[in-house]
mmCIF file of C-alpha atoms in Angstrom:
data_model
loop_
_atom_site.group_PDB
_atom_site.id
_atom_site.type_symbol
_atom_site.label_atom_id
_atom_site.label_comp_id
_atom_site.label_asym_id
_atom_site.label_seq_id
_atom_site.Cartn_x
_atom_site.Cartn_y
_atom_site.Cartn_z
ATOM 1 C CA LEU A 175 141.240 86.907 161.299
ATOM 2 C CA GLU A 176 138.627 84.682 159.688
ATOM 3 C CA SER A 177 140.613 81.730 161.010
ATOM 4 C CA ILE A 178 139.039 82.669 164.380
ATOM 5 C CA PRO A 179 135.711 80.635 164.358
ATOM 6 C CA SER A 180 132.633 82.797 163.716
ATOM 7 C CA PHE A 181 134.632 86.064 163.443
ATOM 8 C CA ASN A 182 132.813 88.443 161.107
ATOM 9 C CA ILE A 183 134.676 90.925 158.999
ATOM 10 C CA TYR A 184 131.617 92.106 157.078
ATOM 11 C CA VAL A 185 130.176 94.639 159.516
ATOM 12 C CA SER A 186 127.485 97.161 158.602
ATOM 13 C CA GLU A 187 128.451 100.814 158.534
ATOM 14 C CA GLU A 188 126.188 101.503 161.482
ATOM 15 C CA ASP A 189 127.677 98.665 163.617
ATOM 16 C CA PHE A 190 131.214 99.612 162.522
ATOM 17 C CA ILE A 191 130.774 103.190 163.751
ATOM 18 C CA LYS A 192 129.104 102.100 166.981
ATOM 19 C CA GLN A 193 131.850 99.532 167.704
ATOM 20 C CA VAL A 194 134.630 102.045 167.170
ATOM 21 C CA ASN A 195 132.877 104.576 169.429
ATOM 22 C CA ASP A 196 132.226 101.901 172.098
ATOM 23 C CA ILE A 197 135.580 100.098 172.261
ATOM 24 C CA GLY A 198 137.864 102.174 170.033
ATOM 25 C CA LEU A 199 138.702 99.330 167.603
ATOM 26 C CA ALA A 200 137.354 97.420 164.607
ATOM 27 C CA ILE A 201 138.968 95.434 161.836
ATOM 28 C CA ILE A 202 136.659 94.888 158.898
ATOM 29 C CA GLY A 203 136.656 93.972 155.199
ATOM 30 C CA GLN A 204 135.459 95.998 152.341
ATOM 31 C CA SER A 205 131.735 95.729 151.972
ATOM 32 C CA ALA A 206 129.774 96.063 148.707
ATOM 33 C CA THR A 207 128.592 99.496 149.748
ATOM 34 C CA LEU A 208 132.065 100.875 150.632
ATOM 35 C CA VAL A 209 133.430 102.656 147.521
ATOM 36 C CA PRO A 210 131.605 100.316 145.081
ATOM 37 C CA ALA A 211 133.259 102.106 142.133
ATOM 38 C CA ASP A 212 136.690 100.878 143.324
ATOM 39 C CA LYS A 213 136.020 97.284 142.306
ATOM 40 C CA LYS A 214 134.854 98.295 138.864
ATOM 41 C CA ILE A 215 137.878 100.531 138.310
ATOM 42 C CA TYR A 216 140.158 97.693 139.574
ATOM 43 C CA ALA A 217 138.581 95.384 136.957
ATOM 44 C CA LEU A 218 139.364 97.988 134.296
ATOM 45 C CA ARG A 219 142.956 98.263 135.536
ATOM 46 C CA ASP A 220 143.320 94.549 135.270
ATOM 47 C CA VAL A 221 142.278 94.386 131.601
ATOM 48 C CA THR A 222 144.116 97.548 130.599
ATOM 49 C CA GLY A 223 147.466 96.602 132.161
ATOM 50 C CA THR A 224 147.377 99.475 134.650
ATOM 51 C CA VAL A 225 147.301 97.509 137.919
ATOM 52 C CA SER A 226 150.716 98.909 138.808
ATOM 53 C CA CYS A 227 149.842 102.543 137.936
ATOM 54 C CA ILE A 228 150.744 104.531 141.110
ATOM 55 C CA PRO A 229 148.006 107.213 140.846
ATOM 56 C CA LEU A 230 145.368 104.484 140.474
ATOM 57 C CA ILE A 231 146.793 102.493 143.336
ATOM 58 C CA ALA A 232 146.831 105.610 145.554
ATOM 59 C CA SER A 233 143.234 106.511 144.673
ATOM 60 C CA SER A 234 142.031 102.913 145.346
ATOM 61 C CA ILE A 235 143.655 102.836 148.821
ATOM 62 C CA MET A 236 142.732 106.337 149.856
ATOM 63 C CA SER A 237 139.143 106.100 148.723
ATOM 64 C CA LYS A 238 138.519 103.373 151.364
ATOM 65 C CA LYS A 239 140.353 105.288 154.095
ATOM 66 C CA LEU A 240 138.403 108.452 153.415
ATOM 67 C CA ALA A 241 135.059 106.689 152.996
ATOM 68 C CA SER A 242 135.461 105.073 156.429
ATOM 69 C CA GLY A 243 135.403 108.521 157.980
ATOM 70 C CA ALA A 244 138.928 108.599 159.343
ATOM 71 C CA ASP A 245 140.239 111.977 160.597
ATOM 72 C CA THR A 246 143.863 110.806 160.748
ATOM 73 C CA ILE A 247 145.500 108.243 158.540
ATOM 74 C CA LEU A 248 148.824 106.402 158.988
ATOM 75 C CA LEU A 249 150.028 104.440 155.961
ATOM 76 C CA ASP A 250 152.727 101.728 156.141
ATOM 77 C CA VAL A 251 154.117 101.478 152.619
ATOM 78 C CA LYS A 252 156.325 98.489 151.938
ATOM 79 C CA TYR A 253 158.963 97.970 149.256
ATOM 80 C CA GLY A 254 161.166 95.093 148.240
ATOM 81 C CA ASN A 255 160.869 91.499 147.149
ATOM 82 C CA GLY A 256 157.746 90.766 149.168
ATOM 83 C CA ALA A 257 155.926 94.032 148.429
ATOM 84 C CA PHE A 258 153.953 95.456 145.502
ATOM 85 C CA MET A 259 156.392 98.378 145.247
ATOM 86 C CA GLN A 260 159.762 96.885 144.332
ATOM 87 C CA THR A 261 161.974 99.929 144.870
ATOM 88 C CA LEU A 262 162.276 102.617 147.554
ATOM 89 C CA GLU A 263 161.696 105.327 145.003
ATOM 90 C CA ASP A 264 158.384 103.822 143.844
ATOM 91 C CA ALA A 265 157.327 103.471 147.456
ATOM 92 C CA LYS A 266 158.116 107.140 148.093
ATOM 93 C CA LYS A 267 156.048 108.124 145.048
ATOM 94 C CA LEU A 268 153.077 106.064 146.148
ATOM 95 C CA ALA A 269 153.273 107.300 149.743
ATOM 96 C CA GLN A 270 153.579 110.944 148.718
ATOM 97 C CA THR A 271 150.623 110.635 146.222
ATOM 98 C CA MET A 272 148.449 109.224 149.045
ATOM 99 C CA ILE A 273 149.567 111.990 151.417
ATOM 100 C CA ASP A 274 148.666 114.629 148.805
ATOM 101 C CA ILE A 275 145.186 113.101 148.478
ATOM 102 C CA GLY A 276 144.769 113.110 152.255
ATOM 103 C CA LYS A 277 145.944 116.747 152.449
ATOM 104 C CA HIS A 278 143.481 117.730 149.710
ATOM 105 C CA CYS A 279 140.720 116.251 151.858
ATOM 106 C CA HIS A 280 142.017 118.059 155.025
ATOM 107 C CA LYS A 281 143.057 114.822 156.760
ATOM 108 C CA ASP A 282 146.160 114.391 158.877
ATOM 109 C CA THR A 283 147.811 111.810 156.626
ATOM 110 C CA ARG A 284 151.322 110.412 157.302
ATOM 111 C CA ALA A 285 153.271 107.460 155.920
ATOM 112 C CA THR A 286 156.157 105.251 156.922
ATOM 113 C CA ILE A 287 158.118 103.447 154.313
ATOM 114 C CA SER A 288 159.759 100.153 155.362
ATOM 115 C CA SER A 289 161.626 97.363 153.660
ATOM 116 C CA MET A 290 159.972 93.991 153.078
ATOM 117 C CA SER A 291 163.203 92.197 152.064
ATOM 118 C CA GLN A 292 162.089 89.316 154.290
ATOM 119 C CA PRO A 293 158.843 88.332 155.956
ATOM 120 C CA LEU A 294 157.817 90.381 158.974
ATOM 121 C CA GLY A 295 157.798 88.209 162.106
ATOM 122 C CA LYS A 296 158.136 84.484 161.701
ATOM 123 C CA ALA A 297 154.707 83.151 160.690
ATOM 124 C CA ILE A 298 153.314 82.966 157.130
ATOM 125 C CA GLY A 299 149.729 81.696 157.005
ATOM 126 C CA ASN A 300 146.322 82.674 158.418
ATOM 127 C CA SER A 301 145.891 81.098 161.882
ATOM 128 C CA LEU A 302 149.720 80.969 162.331
ATOM 129 C CA GLU A 303 149.836 84.772 161.975
ATOM 130 C CA VAL A 304 146.921 85.249 164.345
ATOM 131 C CA ILE A 305 148.691 83.097 166.939
ATOM 132 C CA GLU A 306 151.865 85.199 166.413
ATOM 133 C CA ALA A 307 149.794 88.396 166.899
ATOM 134 C CA ILE A 308 148.362 87.004 170.122
ATOM 135 C CA GLU A 309 151.894 86.222 171.377
ATOM 136 C CA THR A 310 153.027 89.703 170.467
ATOM 137 C CA LEU A 311 150.235 91.243 172.504
ATOM 138 C CA LYS A 312 151.492 89.107 175.422
ATOM 139 C CA GLY A 313 155.002 90.558 174.922
ATOM 140 C CA ASN A 314 156.339 87.276 173.477
ATOM 141 C CA GLY A 315 156.279 88.048 169.788
ATOM 142 C CA PRO A 316 159.160 88.470 167.315
ATOM 143 C CA GLN A 317 161.145 91.594 167.979
ATOM 144 C CA ASP A 318 160.796 93.038 164.427
ATOM 145 C CA LEU A 319 156.972 92.676 164.525
ATOM 146 C CA GLU A 320 156.668 94.137 168.000
ATOM 147 C CA GLU A 321 158.964 97.066 167.144
ATOM 148 C CA LEU A 322 156.995 97.933 164.000
ATOM 149 C CA CYS A 323 153.680 97.869 165.921
ATOM 150 C CA LEU A 324 155.125 100.051 168.774
ATOM 151 C CA LYS A 325 156.507 102.591 166.336
ATOM 152 C CA ALA A 326 153.350 102.785 164.230
ATOM 153 C CA GLY A 327 151.197 102.868 167.303
ATOM 154 C CA SER A 328 153.288 105.716 168.767
ATOM 155 C CA THR A 329 152.716 107.788 165.641
ATOM 156 C CA MET A 330 148.970 107.079 165.705
ATOM 157 C CA LEU A 331 148.639 108.127 169.360
ATOM 158 C CA VAL A 332 150.412 111.420 168.568
ATOM 159 C CA GLN A 333 148.171 111.942 165.554
ATOM 160 C CA ALA A 334 145.128 111.332 167.793
ATOM 161 C CA LYS A 335 146.570 113.989 170.140
ATOM 162 C CA LEU A 336 146.583 111.613 173.081
ATOM 163 C CA TYR A 337 150.304 112.179 173.600
ATOM 164 C CA GLN A 338 152.586 115.065 172.844
ATOM 165 C CA ASP A 339 155.543 113.027 171.650
ATOM 166 C CA GLU A 340 156.271 109.594 170.414
ATOM 167 C CA LYS A 341 158.603 108.651 173.259
ATOM 168 C CA GLU A 342 155.710 109.000 175.754
ATOM 169 C CA ALA A 343 153.350 107.117 173.439
ATOM 170 C CA TYR A 344 155.911 104.352 172.907
ATOM 171 C CA LYS A 345 156.237 103.801 176.732
ATOM 172 C CA ALA A 346 152.414 103.823 177.064
ATOM 173 C CA LEU A 347 152.132 101.030 174.457
ATOM 174 C CA GLN A 348 154.771 98.983 176.199
ATOM 175 C CA GLU A 349 152.817 99.354 179.426
ATOM 176 C CA VAL A 350 149.561 98.039 178.005
ATOM 177 C CA ILE A 351 151.390 95.051 176.569
ATOM 178 C CA SER A 352 153.003 94.275 179.907
ATOM 179 C CA ASN A 353 149.832 94.722 181.990
ATOM 180 C CA GLY A 354 147.680 92.595 179.632
ATOM 181 C CA LYS A 355 145.316 95.407 178.466
ATOM 182 C CA ALA A 356 146.390 95.071 174.851
ATOM 183 C CA LEU A 357 145.388 91.401 174.754
ATOM 184 C CA GLU A 358 142.119 92.180 176.525
ATOM 185 C CA LYS A 359 141.309 94.755 173.844
ATOM 186 C CA LEU A 360 141.810 92.151 171.101
ATOM 187 C CA LYS A 361 139.478 89.789 172.971
ATOM 188 C CA GLU A 362 136.905 92.578 173.241
ATOM 189 C CA MET A 363 137.060 93.204 169.477
ATOM 190 C CA VAL A 364 136.786 89.532 168.612
ATOM 191 C CA GLN A 365 133.749 89.182 170.891
ATOM 192 C CA ARG A 366 132.001 92.223 169.388
ATOM 193 C CA GLN A 367 132.513 90.789 165.885
ATOM 194 C CA GLY A 368 131.108 87.394 166.783
ATOM 195 C CA GLY A 369 134.357 85.520 167.144
ATOM 196 C CA ASN A 370 135.123 82.721 169.613
ATOM 197 C CA VAL A 371 137.187 84.440 172.331
ATOM 198 C CA SER A 372 138.415 81.143 173.756
ATOM 199 C CA TYR A 373 140.791 80.874 170.789
ATOM 200 C CA ILE A 374 142.498 84.071 171.873
ATOM 201 C CA GLU A 375 142.664 82.932 175.424
ATOM 202 C CA ASN A 376 144.055 79.484 174.394
ATOM 203 C CA PRO A 377 145.676 79.548 170.897
ATOM 204 C CA GLU A 378 146.221 75.749 171.211
ATOM 205 C CA LEU A 379 142.585 75.470 170.116
ATOM 206 C CA PHE A 380 143.463 76.563 166.561
ATOM 207 C CA GLU A 381 143.374 73.608 164.205
ATOM 208 C CA LYS A 382 146.688 72.015 163.379
ATOM 209 C CA PRO A 383 147.137 70.229 160.035
ATOM 210 C CA SER A 384 148.147 66.622 159.808
ATOM 211 C CA VAL A 385 151.652 67.298 158.402
ATOM 212 C CA ILE A 386 154.131 69.391 160.397
ATOM 213 C CA MET A 387 157.605 69.105 158.772
ATOM 214 C CA GLU A 388 160.909 70.736 159.473
ATOM 215 C CA VAL A 389 163.106 71.830 156.495
ATOM 216 C CA THR A 390 166.700 71.690 157.525
ATOM 217 C CA SER A 391 169.772 73.487 156.131
ATOM 218 C CA LYS A 392 172.095 71.756 153.705
ATOM 219 C CA GLU A 393 174.986 74.129 154.507
ATOM 220 C CA THR A 394 176.575 76.122 157.321
ATOM 221 C CA GLY A 395 176.889 79.887 157.211
ATOM 222 C CA TYR A 396 174.842 83.080 157.554
ATOM 223 C CA VAL A 397 171.435 83.861 155.983
ATOM 224 C CA LYS A 398 172.118 86.665 153.564
ATOM 225 C CA ALA A 399 168.804 86.859 151.735
ATOM 226 C CA LEU A 400 165.295 85.554 152.225
ATOM 227 C CA GLU A 401 162.786 85.797 149.354
ATOM 228 C CA ALA A 402 159.513 86.906 150.981
ATOM 229 C CA LYS A 403 157.525 86.668 147.792
ATOM 230 C CA ASN A 404 158.663 83.063 147.106
ATOM 231 C CA LEU A 405 157.735 81.960 150.588
ATOM 232 C CA GLY A 406 154.330 83.656 150.215
ATOM 233 C CA ILE A 407 153.782 81.666 147.038
ATOM 234 C CA VAL A 408 154.788 78.463 148.863
ATOM 235 C CA SER A 409 152.171 79.205 151.550
ATOM 236 C CA MET A 410 149.573 79.870 148.832
ATOM 237 C CA LYS A 411 150.434 76.506 147.149
ATOM 238 C CA LEU A 412 149.928 74.761 150.459
ATOM 239 C CA GLY A 413 146.362 76.199 150.508
ATOM 240 C CA GLY A 414 147.000 79.306 152.590
ATOM 241 C CA GLY A 415 145.905 81.637 149.795
ATOM 242 C CA ARG A 416 143.834 81.661 146.596
ATOM 243 C CA MET A 417 145.208 81.233 143.102
ATOM 244 C CA THR A 418 141.663 82.057 141.803
ATOM 245 C CA LYS A 419 138.813 83.850 143.594
ATOM 246 C CA ASP A 420 136.727 80.644 143.700
ATOM 247 C CA GLU A 421 139.230 78.626 145.766
ATOM 248 C CA ASP A 422 138.828 78.064 149.435
ATOM 249 C CA VAL A 423 141.483 79.203 151.905
ATOM 250 C CA ASP A 424 142.914 76.688 154.345
ATOM 251 C CA HIS A 425 143.460 78.681 157.526
ATOM 252 C CA ALA A 426 145.680 76.096 159.252
ATOM 253 C CA VAL A 427 148.487 75.749 156.707
ATOM 254 C CA GLY A 428 151.617 77.840 156.220
ATOM 255 C CA LEU A 429 155.251 78.317 157.316
ATOM 256 C CA VAL A 430 156.968 79.344 160.553
ATOM 257 C CA LEU A 431 160.504 80.669 160.039
ATOM 258 C CA ASN A 432 163.318 79.618 162.351
ATOM 259 C CA LYS A 433 166.111 81.423 160.528
ATOM 260 C CA LYS A 434 166.011 84.948 159.038
ATOM 261 C CA ILE A 435 168.558 87.389 157.542
ATOM 262 C CA GLY A 436 171.693 87.613 159.686
ATOM 263 C CA ASP A 437 171.044 84.391 161.586
ATOM 264 C CA HIS A 438 173.836 81.753 161.728
ATOM 265 C CA VAL A 439 172.792 78.282 160.656
ATOM 266 C CA GLU A 440 174.506 74.876 160.876
ATOM 267 C CA ILE A 441 174.009 71.907 158.558
ATOM 268 C CA GLY A 442 170.973 70.051 159.746
ATOM 269 C CA GLU A 443 169.557 72.992 161.700
ATOM 270 C CA THR A 444 165.908 73.916 161.029
ATOM 271 C CA LEU A 445 165.338 76.758 158.554
ATOM 272 C CA LEU A 446 161.577 76.749 158.856
ATOM 273 C CA THR A 447 158.602 74.478 159.732
ATOM 274 C CA VAL A 448 155.953 73.579 157.153
ATOM 275 C CA TYR A 449 152.316 73.128 158.209
ATOM 276 C CA ALA A 450 150.471 71.180 155.492
ATOM 277 C CA ARG A 451 147.396 69.021 154.902
ATOM 278 C CA ASN A 452 149.196 66.456 152.852
ATOM 279 C CA LYS A 453 152.735 65.211 152.194
ATOM 280 C CA VAL A 454 154.917 68.149 151.185
ATOM 281 C CA SER A 455 156.140 67.733 147.577
ATOM 282 C CA GLN A 456 159.757 67.882 146.570
ATOM 283 C CA GLU A 457 158.895 70.836 144.369
ATOM 284 C CA ILE A 458 157.748 72.817 147.440
ATOM 285 C CA ILE A 459 160.840 71.832 149.411
ATOM 286 C CA GLU A 460 163.125 72.988 146.571
ATOM 287 C CA GLU A 461 161.247 76.324 146.385
ATOM 288 C CA ILE A 462 161.939 76.784 150.097
ATOM 289 C CA TYR A 463 165.628 76.100 149.674
ATOM 290 C CA GLN A 464 165.769 78.508 146.716
ATOM 291 C CA SER A 465 164.239 81.270 148.970
ATOM 292 C CA TYR A 466 167.277 81.114 151.251
ATOM 293 C CA THR A 467 170.739 82.526 150.349
ATOM 294 C CA ILE A 468 173.374 81.296 152.788
ATOM 295 C CA VAL A 469 176.958 82.552 152.688
ATOM 296 C CA ASP A 470 180.207 82.019 154.614
ATOM 297 C CA GLU A 471 180.683 85.725 155.456
ATOM 298 C CA PHE A 472 179.105 87.234 158.516
ATOM 299 C CA VAL A 473 175.824 89.058 157.733
ATOM 300 C CA GLU A 474 174.472 91.808 160.010
ATOM 301 C CA ASN A 475 171.124 91.108 161.609
ATOM 302 C CA PHE A 476 169.254 94.385 161.492
ATOM 303 C CA LEU A 477 165.746 94.956 162.786
ATOM 304 C CA GLU A 478 163.536 96.012 159.881
ATOM 305 C CA GLY A 479 162.790 99.591 160.762
ATOM 306 C CA TYR A 480 161.189 102.491 159.007
ATOM 307 C CA ASP A 481 163.553 103.776 156.334
ATOM 308 C CA THR A 482 161.685 106.951 155.628
ATOM 309 C CA TYR A 483 158.977 108.958 157.353
ATOM 310 C CA LEU A 484 156.656 111.194 155.405
ATOM 311 C CA GLU A 485 154.243 113.851 156.527
ATOM 312 C CA GLN A 486 152.163 116.415 154.667
ATOM 313 C CA GLY A 487 154.619 118.687 152.933
ATOM 314 C CA GLY A 488 157.251 116.198 151.694
ATOM 315 C CA VAL A 489 159.643 113.410 152.260
ATOM 316 C CA ASN A 490 162.036 113.380 155.164
ATOM 317 C CA VAL A 491 164.795 110.776 155.346
ATOM 318 C CA SER A 492 164.716 109.608 158.952
ATOM 319 C CA GLY A 493 167.602 110.338 161.396
ATOM 320 C CA GLY A 494 167.876 106.631 161.946
ATOM 321 C CA GLN A 495 168.381 105.981 158.261
ATOM 322 C CA LYS A 496 171.119 108.674 158.104
ATOM 323 C CA GLN A 497 172.881 107.128 161.044
ATOM 324 C CA ARG A 498 172.763 103.625 159.568
ATOM 325 C CA VAL A 499 174.309 104.955 156.324
ATOM 326 C CA ALA A 500 177.019 106.668 158.406
ATOM 327 C CA VAL A 501 177.783 103.401 160.210
ATOM 328 C CA ALA A 502 177.859 101.528 156.868
ATOM 329 C CA ARG A 503 180.297 104.025 155.354
ATOM 330 C CA ALA A 504 182.497 103.767 158.429
ATOM 331 C CA LEU A 505 182.655 99.970 158.068
ATOM 332 C CA ILE A 506 183.481 99.868 154.329
ATOM 333 C CA THR A 507 187.307 100.055 154.886
ATOM 334 C CA HIS A 508 187.291 97.722 157.937
ATOM 335 C CA PRO A 509 188.820 100.261 160.355
ATOM 336 C CA GLN A 510 190.102 99.045 163.718
ATOM 337 C CA ILE A 511 188.717 102.174 165.424
ATOM 338 C CA ILE A 512 185.468 104.026 164.724
ATOM 339 C CA LEU A 513 184.744 107.447 166.235
ATOM 340 C CA ALA A 514 181.001 107.982 166.857
ATOM 341 C CA ASP A 515 180.402 111.627 167.745
ATOM 342 C CA GLU A 516 176.932 112.081 169.296
ATOM 343 C CA PRO A 517 175.386 109.205 167.248
ATOM 344 C CA THR A 518 171.965 109.650 168.928
ATOM 345 C CA GLY A 519 171.997 113.429 169.341
ATOM 346 C CA ALA A 520 169.243 114.184 166.849
ATOM 347 C CA LEU A 521 167.154 111.065 167.189
ATOM 348 C CA ASP A 522 164.024 110.144 169.037
ATOM 349 C CA TYR A 523 164.095 107.631 171.881
ATOM 350 C CA HIS A 524 163.385 104.387 170.116
ATOM 351 C CA THR A 525 165.459 105.193 167.008
ATOM 352 C CA SER A 526 168.317 106.017 169.361
ATOM 353 C CA LYS A 527 167.974 102.566 170.875
ATOM 354 C CA ASP A 528 168.133 100.976 167.377
ATOM 355 C CA ILE A 529 171.339 102.828 166.518
ATOM 356 C CA LEU A 530 172.930 101.948 169.866
ATOM 357 C CA ARG A 531 172.038 98.326 169.262
ATOM 358 C CA LEU A 532 173.679 98.535 165.810
ATOM 359 C CA ILE A 533 176.846 100.049 167.336
ATOM 360 C CA GLU A 534 176.845 97.327 170.030
ATOM 361 C CA THR A 535 176.489 94.558 167.371
ATOM 362 C CA VAL A 536 179.327 96.049 165.222
ATOM 363 C CA ASN A 537 181.601 95.941 168.252
ATOM 364 C CA GLN A 538 180.640 92.404 169.274
ATOM 365 C CA LYS A 539 180.545 90.797 165.841
ATOM 366 C CA TYR A 540 183.250 92.653 163.902
ATOM 367 C CA GLY A 541 185.552 93.380 166.838
ATOM 368 C CA ASN A 542 185.898 97.096 165.990
ATOM 369 C CA THR A 543 186.840 99.467 168.775
ATOM 370 C CA ILE A 544 184.248 102.180 168.961
ATOM 371 C CA VAL A 545 184.953 105.497 170.708
ATOM 372 C CA MET A 546 181.617 107.124 171.367
ATOM 373 C CA VAL A 547 181.319 110.806 172.325
ATOM 374 C CA THR A 548 177.954 111.650 173.999
ATOM 375 C CA HIS A 549 176.237 114.040 176.429
ATOM 376 C CA ASN A 550 173.718 111.292 177.210
ATOM 377 C CA ASP A 551 174.943 109.939 180.623
ATOM 378 C CA ALA A 552 172.817 106.763 180.364
ATOM 379 C CA ILE A 553 174.737 105.503 177.284
ATOM 380 C CA LYS A 554 177.962 105.081 179.328
ATOM 381 C CA ASP A 555 176.371 101.932 180.898
ATOM 382 C CA MET A 556 176.813 99.937 177.627
ATOM 383 C CA ALA A 557 180.520 100.775 177.291
ATOM 384 C CA ASP A 558 183.531 98.645 178.307
ATOM 385 C CA ARG A 559 185.451 101.750 179.448
ATOM 386 C CA VAL A 560 184.185 105.105 180.463
ATOM 387 C CA VAL A 561 186.129 108.416 180.369
ATOM 388 C CA LYS A 562 184.324 111.532 181.704
ATOM 389 C CA LEU A 563 185.585 114.856 180.464
ATOM 390 C CA ARG A 564 184.927 118.378 181.761
ATOM 391 C CA ASP A 565 186.586 121.504 180.407
ATOM 392 C CA GLY A 566 188.799 119.326 178.249
ATOM 393 C CA MET A 567 190.199 117.422 181.253
ATOM 394 C CA SER A 568 189.669 113.801 182.276
ATOM 395 C CA ARG A 569 187.706 113.701 185.485
ATOM 396 C CA LYS A 570 186.933 109.972 185.661
ATOM 397 C CA ASN A 571 188.383 106.989 183.877
ATOM 398 C CA TYR A 572 187.206 103.478 184.762
ATOM 399 C CA THR A 573 186.309 100.076 183.440
ATOM 400 C CA ASN A 574 182.629 99.214 183.363
ATOM 401 C CA GLU A 575 182.257 95.969 185.295
ATOM 402 C CA GLN A 576 178.490 95.568 184.790
ATOM 403 C CA LYS A 577 177.594 96.475 181.244
ATOM 404 C CA VAL A 578 173.981 97.013 180.255
ATOM 405 C CA PRO A 579 172.743 95.878 176.781
ATOM 406 C CA ALA A 580 171.815 98.750 174.490
ATOM 407 C CA MET A 581 168.131 97.819 174.360
ATOM 408 C CA GLU A 582 167.863 97.879 178.150
ATOM 409 C CA LEU A 583 169.215 101.458 178.562
ATOM 410 C CA GLU A 584 166.762 103.997 179.868
ATOM 411 C CA TRP A 585 166.854 107.778 179.958
#
């Protein structure tokens, strides 16, 4: 956010509270007076080799949340190549430890655990990510980023007791994106924190570096893996991050991905675009190529969703995760026909849409015939053929001439 000219992240406690009360939103940095002991403890962790100690990580994160005065806390805990927690199990331990701390302090604390096997969205770099956030608030952002924001936002609205269930909250968030209120709220926050609002209104004002270079694929196939950590290091080497605390950050440099996991790529097609101050070295280009794994076999393109959802009281594997596992098991032996019995019966609205999209993709990409049994009448609109049963008898049997994509279904 500091790539927005004059934007101030160091807000006094008094101004922070006033701003949140006035407009409902503030994004600030840690001041010297907010949990000052945390920095000293972190320095001790650094020299004693305990930076990765989960209880100390949890206490560091939660101390700031609690000191800010939050009544409800939603934590998004990442795991995978681009995250601090490398495994799902470690992410669960960290999340549960933080939830226990919140519970001890009588705060409604919840956590979502999601994979960071590849970068979220397409942009890596300071102003590039701000521009991507602006586009997302306009409804034009990457689908994975928008979906994560909608799901997290839905949970937060329920925590705040503004909505009874996440389905209603989800639709409300979609509405404020489509009517422009979400973008107006960002502009309001930027203005309150001294930033130049014209950059939000016209992202073309953000500085562009002198070198904008496309890195093209050397092979044809499907992107199987994308090393988020390596690409983050590339962005840092371009100047988008600090190797030491004394270095300056270049807000204009970074990467914008054109191909992610599951995407098909041809020889010569752009993998990503590099934004740099100077000529991009061959070393950087090779690191980019090493970050991509491209194979001949088809790779499924899944939206990065929440793998696990935790509340006070324990870990619950989400219904969506269970259904994804069920679909994966069904595909192992490459069956010609898959029977899906009430695949969305126990799921919330937006997780149901994700599973239906997965089923749709399996049918279109693999060519499997899928027989889906459901009591949800709206789902029939995505099928090629519809058979309606009542009392064990076929009452209607017809071909669907105007199919509706899974993500456009409503009920």
